[in-house]
Amino acid sequence: MVLVVALLGPFLFSDFFTHTLLTQVFWYGIAAASLIFLFGYGGMVSLAQVSLYGIAGFVVGNAVTTGAAKGQHFGLDPWLGVVLAIVITTLIGLVLGALASRSFGIYFLMLTLTFAVLTNYFFGQVTVFGGFSGVSGIQLHTPGVIGNPNIHPNRLYYVALGTSVAVYLLIRYVVRTPFGVALQGIRDDPVRMSSLGYNVTLHRTLAFAFGAFISSLAGILFVWWNDHVDPASMDLSAVIDLLVIAVIGGLSRLEGAWLGAFVFVILNNYLRSVPGLGHVGISPERFHTAIGIVFLVIVLVSPSGLMGIWERLRNRVAGAGGSIGSAPPGEGPREPDSQPAAG
Amino acid sequence: MKNVRKRHRLWLSAGGLALGAVVAAVFAATAVGRPSATPLKIAIMSDCQGAFAANYEQDIGGAITAFAQYAGVKPKNPNKPSAGWTGGSIGGHPLKLVGIGCSNDRADTAIKETKRLMEQLGADIMVGPLSGDESVAIANYAKAHPSKTFVNGTAGAWDTTAVVKAPNFFRFNGDGIQWNAGIGDLAVRKLHWKKAAIIMDDYSFGYASGAGMVADFCAAGGTITKRVFPPLNTTDYSSFVRQLPPPSQVDGYFSAVGGSGTPPMLKAFEQAYGKLKASQWIGNLFFFSSGADKVIGPELDGAYVGGFGSSPDLKGKNVTKYKKILDKWYKKYPPLAGKASDHAADGFTYNYYNNAWALVKALKVVKGNISDGGKKLQAALGKTSLPDAAYGAIRLDKNRQAIQPQYSYRMDVKTPGALAIKTVQYIPPVDQTFGGAIHSPPGRTYPPCAHKKLPWTGKEKPVVNGVIK
Amino acid sequence: MTETAADEQAVAGVAPALRLRGVGRRFGGLHAVRSVDLEVAPGERRAILGPNGAGKTTLFNVIAGDLSASSGSVELFGQDVTHMPSRHRARLGLARTYQQSRLLLGLSVEDSIYLSILGVAGGHLRPVILKRRDRAIRQRAREAARRVAIEHKLAELVGSLSHGEHRQVAVAMALASEPKILMLDEPASGLSRGERLLVTELLLGLDRAITLILIEHDMDVALRVAERVTMMHDGNVIVEGTPDEIRANELVHELYLGRQHYADE
Ligand SMILES: Nc1ncnc2c1ncn2[C@@H]1O[C@H](COP(=O)(O)OP(=O)(O)OP(=O)(O)O)[C@@H](O)[C@H]1O
Ligand SMILES: [Mg+2]
């Protein structure tokens, strides 16, 4: 049903709502899905997903723009830009994954955070790729079937929707393959998986690269939608935004990615126009505070986000129990048995 | 069995999502409201976060003042410009301020805010943005939305008009290059510099500001022996300062380092090469704006400084009138201290005011009629000029970029008033290309040092006690 | 299955299934295992006994490769594996359970056992579902579940099962991979008398080709299943012998059997 509504989106909603907000929900959702995939199925809290989609965005920007645009403006074929963005981002994911995959829990998080900060600085200060000002004018160089999103916004909308559905189905599929099931085993207990014969480091590295691949798709859609990418697209507040989206939606359910993105984008846009908010101290410059409060409330009410709330409501009505798929992931590896027997 | 349950659950969740979507859509529809042909929907874009957050109210105040003075709107709150306005109309079309954009000097945010203002709130016309990178992105946006009309706020990136060339983006203020016209000539004539080095921020505004200095200095016969570009927002400048040649090898240094970077950069220089000398330093507007004058003024008292298209101590009937208008509509621009007219020459006030003023003039020409998708309005804007602008007449070139006179200053800690600077020189109208000398986007190494005269070389006039001689 | 395992043993010839030479393991200043020499013949049933903190589990961890040895060497079927990562030892046919049954709590029983088989079978990184192959592995997983009588919980999440069921899953996982050496760390601890009986039956019924090494505090289980017993204390092997010899040994009584009634409780 949500798919039907989404398919009819352009006919049901205002142009702004469809093309600016919903398209944004789709690419945000894809980025959040990569985060939820890594966390929910791989036990890795990655703060690098935003940087990865930013990298993809910069690759597209540098590859396809022409003339006096900032950065390299190679003027390549837009499809080649897409391929380059995916390949380069995935390779970077592979390398970062190889570096980070020996770390767990908070250490893994810190490594990816460091990566996020570094890439932000890198693109801010290495001016050959556009520097602090970033790259603009990308919408003039989208593939022909998409065209300029300002003229044919519905095309980008459907491409983003289609990519979302494809990413959703792809992740659902992958987690049922040997690779995916083993990844969940590693999430639960990497040491155990190692003694079962698995190469935990390699497995996590590849999973991380897969997450980077998903992120790169979000990044490509992002620059087509935004026309522009600059280091601020991947700064710490963007990192936090994506984390908020994933947590609001619910980290243990893939659908939560898009639900969280939807709630976030809607709040971000409409919270400020709600009359009276100014009087309680939520002026335009503080709308982030408002989102922070919503975030806190959701997390306090339901640690598994809106999907968790939804599931509980549904269970109460249907009286059914049990949860699908993943239980809350463990907090990193346990050391081999060390305690003397309890007696 | 498990799969069936899964699917069931999926559909239920999907239902929930859809419900949310519908609710939000209804919400959206009511929030946007029905567009009506009559009112003119205007948006103002400024920064309420980031480096220029303190200038937020000031920007809005400058813009609204023009609407109040020339189009009959009433500020809602004389102490808080962002409260908006009521009333006002042009040619029978009511003027409606549909929203104020709150960006953070980053292009990415500016785009999102622009989309919100133009698409969600349905604005036809925007005044803004504030800063360089934002304006490049918004000019690109403008290009893709020809039925919307944009007049700049106070952004000073060169590319905005020279490269993007959006037919519906107009800028009635100078850019970073123009603002520094005349400063290199001062270095040669007054300080007898022959060789100099430059340190400039490694991004578009730093390049533009530095380009103005380099082009002007070299036109006057000087030579730039070294260019150093620290990244924006550097905190420790010591390694960059060490790349500068020592004082024994050059006659002086130009600085186009950002507001918060100037004091630490100078401090690092002092540590490397000893005490600062006013005769060895020339800065851009960041030597005095954002409070830098209070920090470095005492050490560099008497140093020459590039301008901002305005002159704080200039006297004249247009200046007097302009200051009166400012004080008539607003008492202050919080959080800045002092009354509105204390900030008259500050580019944030002046440029927002002029851009909005020009917009009102053009709207009057077309009698508020933009039903043709703004075509006539845009044509009218292209022909609009501001002959009575407080600090000198402003007209547009073919890229819809202002041509305006410029001023050079000296640091002067004894000057009364808000800024510790004194105007020393007037430069007759300066265009964005320096008479064709600058034809590519300024960069790390562009423009090269060319000893070719600029249109105003030799035509600068001294300014003494606020009077052009 | 029996035949192939036996064939391979024949090929391995006289080499013992496991041989430890002077194996030690330190944690900082603590010598958990000091210097252990141990040989276990193919197909043998060996119990390792010892009081709490004797170093039994640590020895298991060193054998399995979860911990590296501080000194000495480990050989499996004549091959030196001292520096081989645990996953490669698993591929040589070594399977184990853990004292605090480390299980994959977020997975279903079937998926857990499936992973145990896949771990040795290979194809871990395959990102596609191959119907035939995966169905065959799942079939084996279900059979293993049946052997430990947990087949009615195949779809349940391991995290939602009881302690006893966890033990069953652990054993099923270990058996399903068809190991050549099976190491069980206190498989009967925390079980009811009835459950312990079942475990004993299961162990007695194991394929004779499998080498079994068992840590067990419960003498009833240990001495019934084992052919030989190694007694550890304070990181050292102090006695080795048949169950009868062990029962008769005074040192063992002094150190250890005093607590037997406790285990029976
Ligand atoms: N990872 C570790 N770090 C530090 N000390 C450890 C670690 N693992 C075990 N030890 C210590 O090594 C000694 C031996 O422990 P081990 O678990 O091997 O004993 P055990 O014989 O298995 O005892 P139990 O019968 O209680 O299971 C103990 O003193 C224990 O505290
Ligand atoms: Mg133990």
PDB file of C-alpha atoms in Angstrom, chain B residues 95-220:
ATOM      1  CA  LEU B  95       3.561  42.424  -0.776  1.00  0.00           C
ATOM      2  CA  LYS B  96       3.742  39.245   1.191  1.00  0.00           C
ATOM      3  CA  LEU B  97       6.871  38.142   3.030  1.00  0.00           C
ATOM      4  CA  VAL B  98       6.369  34.388   2.829  1.00  0.00           C
ATOM      5  CA  GLY B  99       9.494  33.353   4.655  1.00  0.00           C
ATOM      6  CA  ILE B 100      12.984  34.138   5.823  1.00  0.00           C
ATOM      7  CA  GLY B 101      15.675  31.630   4.955  1.00  0.00           C
ATOM      8  CA  CYS B 102      17.996  30.513   7.677  1.00  0.00           C
ATOM      9  CA  SER B 103      21.213  29.214   6.179  1.00  0.00           C
ATOM     10  CA  ASN B 104      24.696  28.809   7.610  1.00  0.00           C
ATOM     11  CA  ASP B 105      27.119  30.122   4.962  1.00  0.00           C
ATOM     12  CA  ARG B 106      27.226  26.685   3.353  1.00  0.00           C
ATOM     13  CA  ALA B 107      25.912  26.123  -0.126  1.00  0.00           C
ATOM     14  CA  ASP B 108      24.310  22.861   0.795  1.00  0.00           C
ATOM     15  CA  THR B 109      22.076  24.431   3.408  1.00  0.00           C
ATOM     16  CA  ALA B 110      21.379  27.442   1.225  1.00  0.00           C
ATOM     17  CA  ILE B 111      19.982  25.188  -1.490  1.00  0.00           C
ATOM     18  CA  LYS B 112      17.710  23.374   0.932  1.00  0.00           C
ATOM     19  CA  GLU B 113      16.479  26.674   2.318  1.00  0.00           C
ATOM     20  CA  THR B 114      15.956  28.104  -1.133  1.00  0.00           C
ATOM     21  CA  LYS B 115      13.874  25.099  -2.100  1.00  0.00           C
ATOM     22  CA  ARG B 116      11.796  25.551   1.014  1.00  0.00           C
ATOM     23  CA  LEU B 117      11.235  29.240   0.349  1.00  0.00           C
ATOM     24  CA  MET B 118      10.589  29.036  -3.375  1.00  0.00           C
ATOM     25  CA  GLU B 119       8.843  25.685  -3.642  1.00  0.00           C
ATOM     26  CA  GLN B 120       7.171  24.994  -0.350  1.00  0.00           C
ATOM     27  CA  LEU B 121       6.292  28.545   0.590  1.00  0.00           C
ATOM     28  CA  GLY B 122       5.851  29.504  -3.041  1.00  0.00           C
ATOM     29  CA  ALA B 123       7.941  32.676  -3.146  1.00  0.00           C
ATOM     30  CA  ASP B 124       8.277  34.357  -6.542  1.00  0.00           C
ATOM     31  CA  ILE B 125      11.162  36.578  -5.613  1.00  0.00           C
ATOM     32  CA  MET B 126      14.075  36.161  -3.254  1.00  0.00           C
ATOM     33  CA  VAL B 127      16.445  38.688  -1.719  1.00  0.00           C
ATOM     34  CA  GLY B 128      19.672  36.966  -0.720  1.00  0.00           C
ATOM     35  CA  PRO B 129      21.902  35.146   0.033  1.00  0.00           C
ATOM     36  CA  LEU B 130      24.603  36.367   2.327  1.00  0.00           C
ATOM     37  CA  SER B 131      27.807  34.549   1.469  1.00  0.00           C
ATOM     38  CA  GLY B 132      29.826  33.608  -1.574  1.00  0.00           C
ATOM     39  CA  ASP B 133      29.438  29.873  -1.868  1.00  0.00           C
ATOM     40  CA  GLU B 134      25.753  30.121  -1.137  1.00  0.00           C
ATOM     41  CA  SER B 135      25.322  32.587  -3.963  1.00  0.00           C
ATOM     42  CA  VAL B 136      27.034  30.363  -6.528  1.00  0.00           C
ATOM     43  CA  ALA B 137      24.708  27.506  -5.658  1.00  0.00           C
ATOM     44  CA  ILE B 138      21.643  29.759  -5.639  1.00  0.00           C
ATOM     45  CA  ALA B 139      22.582  31.314  -8.965  1.00  0.00           C
ATOM     46  CA  ASN B 140      22.703  27.793 -10.368  1.00  0.00           C
ATOM     47  CA  TYR B 141      19.312  27.142  -8.842  1.00  0.00           C
ATOM     48  CA  ALA B 142      18.031  30.373 -10.356  1.00  0.00           C
ATOM     49  CA  LYS B 143      19.191  29.292 -13.778  1.00  0.00           C
ATOM     50  CA  ALA B 144      17.064  26.180 -13.508  1.00  0.00           C
ATOM     51  CA  HIS B 145      14.014  28.149 -12.334  1.00  0.00           C
ATOM     52  CA  PRO B 146      13.625  30.964 -14.841  1.00  0.00           C
ATOM     53  CA  SER B 147      10.229  32.094 -13.563  1.00  0.00           C
ATOM     54  CA  LYS B 148      11.636  32.978 -10.160  1.00  0.00           C
ATOM     55  CA  THR B 149      13.580  36.166  -9.636  1.00  0.00           C
ATOM     56  CA  PHE B 150      16.606  36.604  -7.391  1.00  0.00           C
ATOM     57  CA  VAL B 151      18.411  39.673  -6.178  1.00  0.00           C
ATOM     58  CA  ASN B 152      21.546  39.100  -4.145  1.00  0.00           C
ATOM     59  CA  GLY B 153      21.927  39.867  -0.446  1.00  0.00           C
ATOM     60  CA  THR B 154      25.568  40.686   0.166  1.00  0.00           C
ATOM     61  CA  ALA B 155      27.368  37.637  -1.228  1.00  0.00           C
ATOM     62  CA  GLY B 156      30.642  38.518  -2.942  1.00  0.00           C
ATOM     63  CA  ALA B 157      31.832  35.487  -4.919  1.00  0.00           C
ATOM     64  CA  TRP B 158      33.030  36.330  -8.412  1.00  0.00           C
ATOM     65  CA  ASP B 159      31.604  33.230 -10.117  1.00  0.00           C
ATOM     66  CA  THR B 160      28.043  34.001  -9.055  1.00  0.00           C
ATOM     67  CA  THR B 161      27.503  36.454 -11.872  1.00  0.00           C
ATOM     68  CA  ALA B 162      30.635  36.089 -13.996  1.00  0.00           C
ATOM     69  CA  VAL B 163      30.473  32.316 -14.483  1.00  0.00           C
ATOM     70  CA  VAL B 164      26.958  31.134 -13.761  1.00  0.00           C
ATOM     71  CA  LYS B 165      25.327  34.083 -15.534  1.00  0.00           C
ATOM     72  CA  ALA B 166      21.784  33.183 -14.533  1.00  0.00           C
ATOM     73  CA  PRO B 167      19.507  35.592 -16.411  1.00  0.00           C
ATOM     74  CA  ASN B 168      17.272  35.949 -13.364  1.00  0.00           C
ATOM     75  CA  PHE B 169      19.939  36.557 -10.716  1.00  0.00           C
ATOM     76  CA  PHE B 170      20.858  40.219 -10.119  1.00  0.00           C
ATOM     77  CA  ARG B 171      23.534  41.647  -7.903  1.00  0.00           C
ATOM     78  CA  PHE B 172      23.491  45.313  -6.961  1.00  0.00           C
ATOM     79  CA  ASN B 173      26.699  45.089  -4.988  1.00  0.00           C
ATOM     80  CA  GLY B 174      30.337  44.573  -5.772  1.00  0.00           C
ATOM     81  CA  ASP B 175      32.173  41.304  -5.299  1.00  0.00           C
ATOM     82  CA  GLY B 176      35.348  40.378  -3.485  1.00  0.00           C
ATOM     83  CA  ILE B 177      37.541  41.441  -6.396  1.00  0.00           C
ATOM     84  CA  GLN B 178      35.901  44.825  -6.849  1.00  0.00           C
ATOM     85  CA  TRP B 179      36.063  45.654  -3.164  1.00  0.00           C
ATOM     86  CA  ASN B 180      39.868  45.594  -3.234  1.00  0.00           C
ATOM     87  CA  ALA B 181      40.301  47.859  -6.242  1.00  0.00           C
ATOM     88  CA  GLY B 182      42.824  50.593  -5.548  1.00  0.00           C
ATOM     89  CA  ILE B 183      44.533  48.948  -2.630  1.00  0.00           C
ATOM     90  CA  GLY B 184      47.552  47.690  -4.559  1.00  0.00           C
ATOM     91  CA  ASP B 185      48.067  51.132  -6.024  1.00  0.00           C
ATOM     92  CA  LEU B 186      48.241  52.552  -2.497  1.00  0.00           C
ATOM     93  CA  ALA B 187      50.922  50.010  -1.644  1.00  0.00           C
ATOM     94  CA  VAL B 188      53.069  51.191  -4.517  1.00  0.00           C
ATOM     95  CA  ARG B 189      52.419  54.936  -4.278  1.00  0.00           C
ATOM     96  CA  LYS B 190      52.299  55.433  -0.529  1.00  0.00           C
ATOM     97  CA  LEU B 191      54.346  52.550   0.876  1.00  0.00           C
ATOM     98  CA  HIS B 192      56.723  52.147  -2.081  1.00  0.00           C
ATOM     99  CA  TRP B 193      56.310  48.392  -2.124  1.00  0.00           C
ATOM    100  CA  LYS B 194      57.913  46.698  -5.106  1.00  0.00           C
ATOM    101  CA  LYS B 195      57.774  43.085  -4.050  1.00  0.00           C
ATOM    102  CA  ALA B 196      55.045  41.586  -1.902  1.00  0.00           C
ATOM    103  CA  ALA B 197      53.640  38.216  -0.857  1.00  0.00           C
ATOM    104  CA  ILE B 198      49.995  37.335  -0.343  1.00  0.00           C
ATOM    105  CA  ILE B 199      48.275  34.956   2.037  1.00  0.00           C
ATOM    106  CA  MET B 200      44.675  34.130   1.211  1.00  0.00           C
ATOM    107  CA  ASP B 201      41.971  31.663   2.204  1.00  0.00           C
ATOM    108  CA  ASP B 202      41.891  28.608   0.008  1.00  0.00           C
ATOM    109  CA  TYR B 203      38.317  29.008  -1.276  1.00  0.00           C
ATOM    110  CA  SER B 204      36.280  31.170  -3.584  1.00  0.00           C
ATOM    111  CA  PHE B 205      36.022  34.341  -1.530  1.00  0.00           C
ATOM    112  CA  GLY B 206      39.680  34.207  -0.527  1.00  0.00           C
ATOM    113  CA  TYR B 207      40.660  33.849  -4.172  1.00  0.00           C
ATOM    114  CA  ALA B 208      38.403  36.708  -5.261  1.00  0.00           C
ATOM    115  CA  SER B 209      39.567  39.047  -2.548  1.00  0.00           C
ATOM    116  CA  GLY B 210      43.187  38.152  -3.202  1.00  0.00           C
ATOM    117  CA  ALA B 211      42.696  38.532  -6.946  1.00  0.00           C
ATOM    118  CA  GLY B 212      41.628  42.157  -6.462  1.00  0.00           C
ATOM    119  CA  MET B 213      44.802  42.850  -4.501  1.00  0.00           C
ATOM    120  CA  VAL B 214      47.126  41.041  -6.896  1.00  0.00           C
ATOM    121  CA  ALA B 215      45.643  42.613 -10.022  1.00  0.00           C
ATOM    122  CA  ASP B 216      45.710  46.109  -8.569  1.00  0.00           C
ATOM    123  CA  PHE B 217      49.218  45.820  -7.128  1.00  0.00           C
ATOM    124  CA  CYS B 218      50.710  44.406 -10.300  1.00  0.00           C
ATOM    125  CA  ALA B 219      48.932  47.003 -12.460  1.00  0.00           C
ATOM    126  CA  ALA B 220      50.650  49.665 -10.373  1.00  0.00           C
TER     127      ALA B 220
END
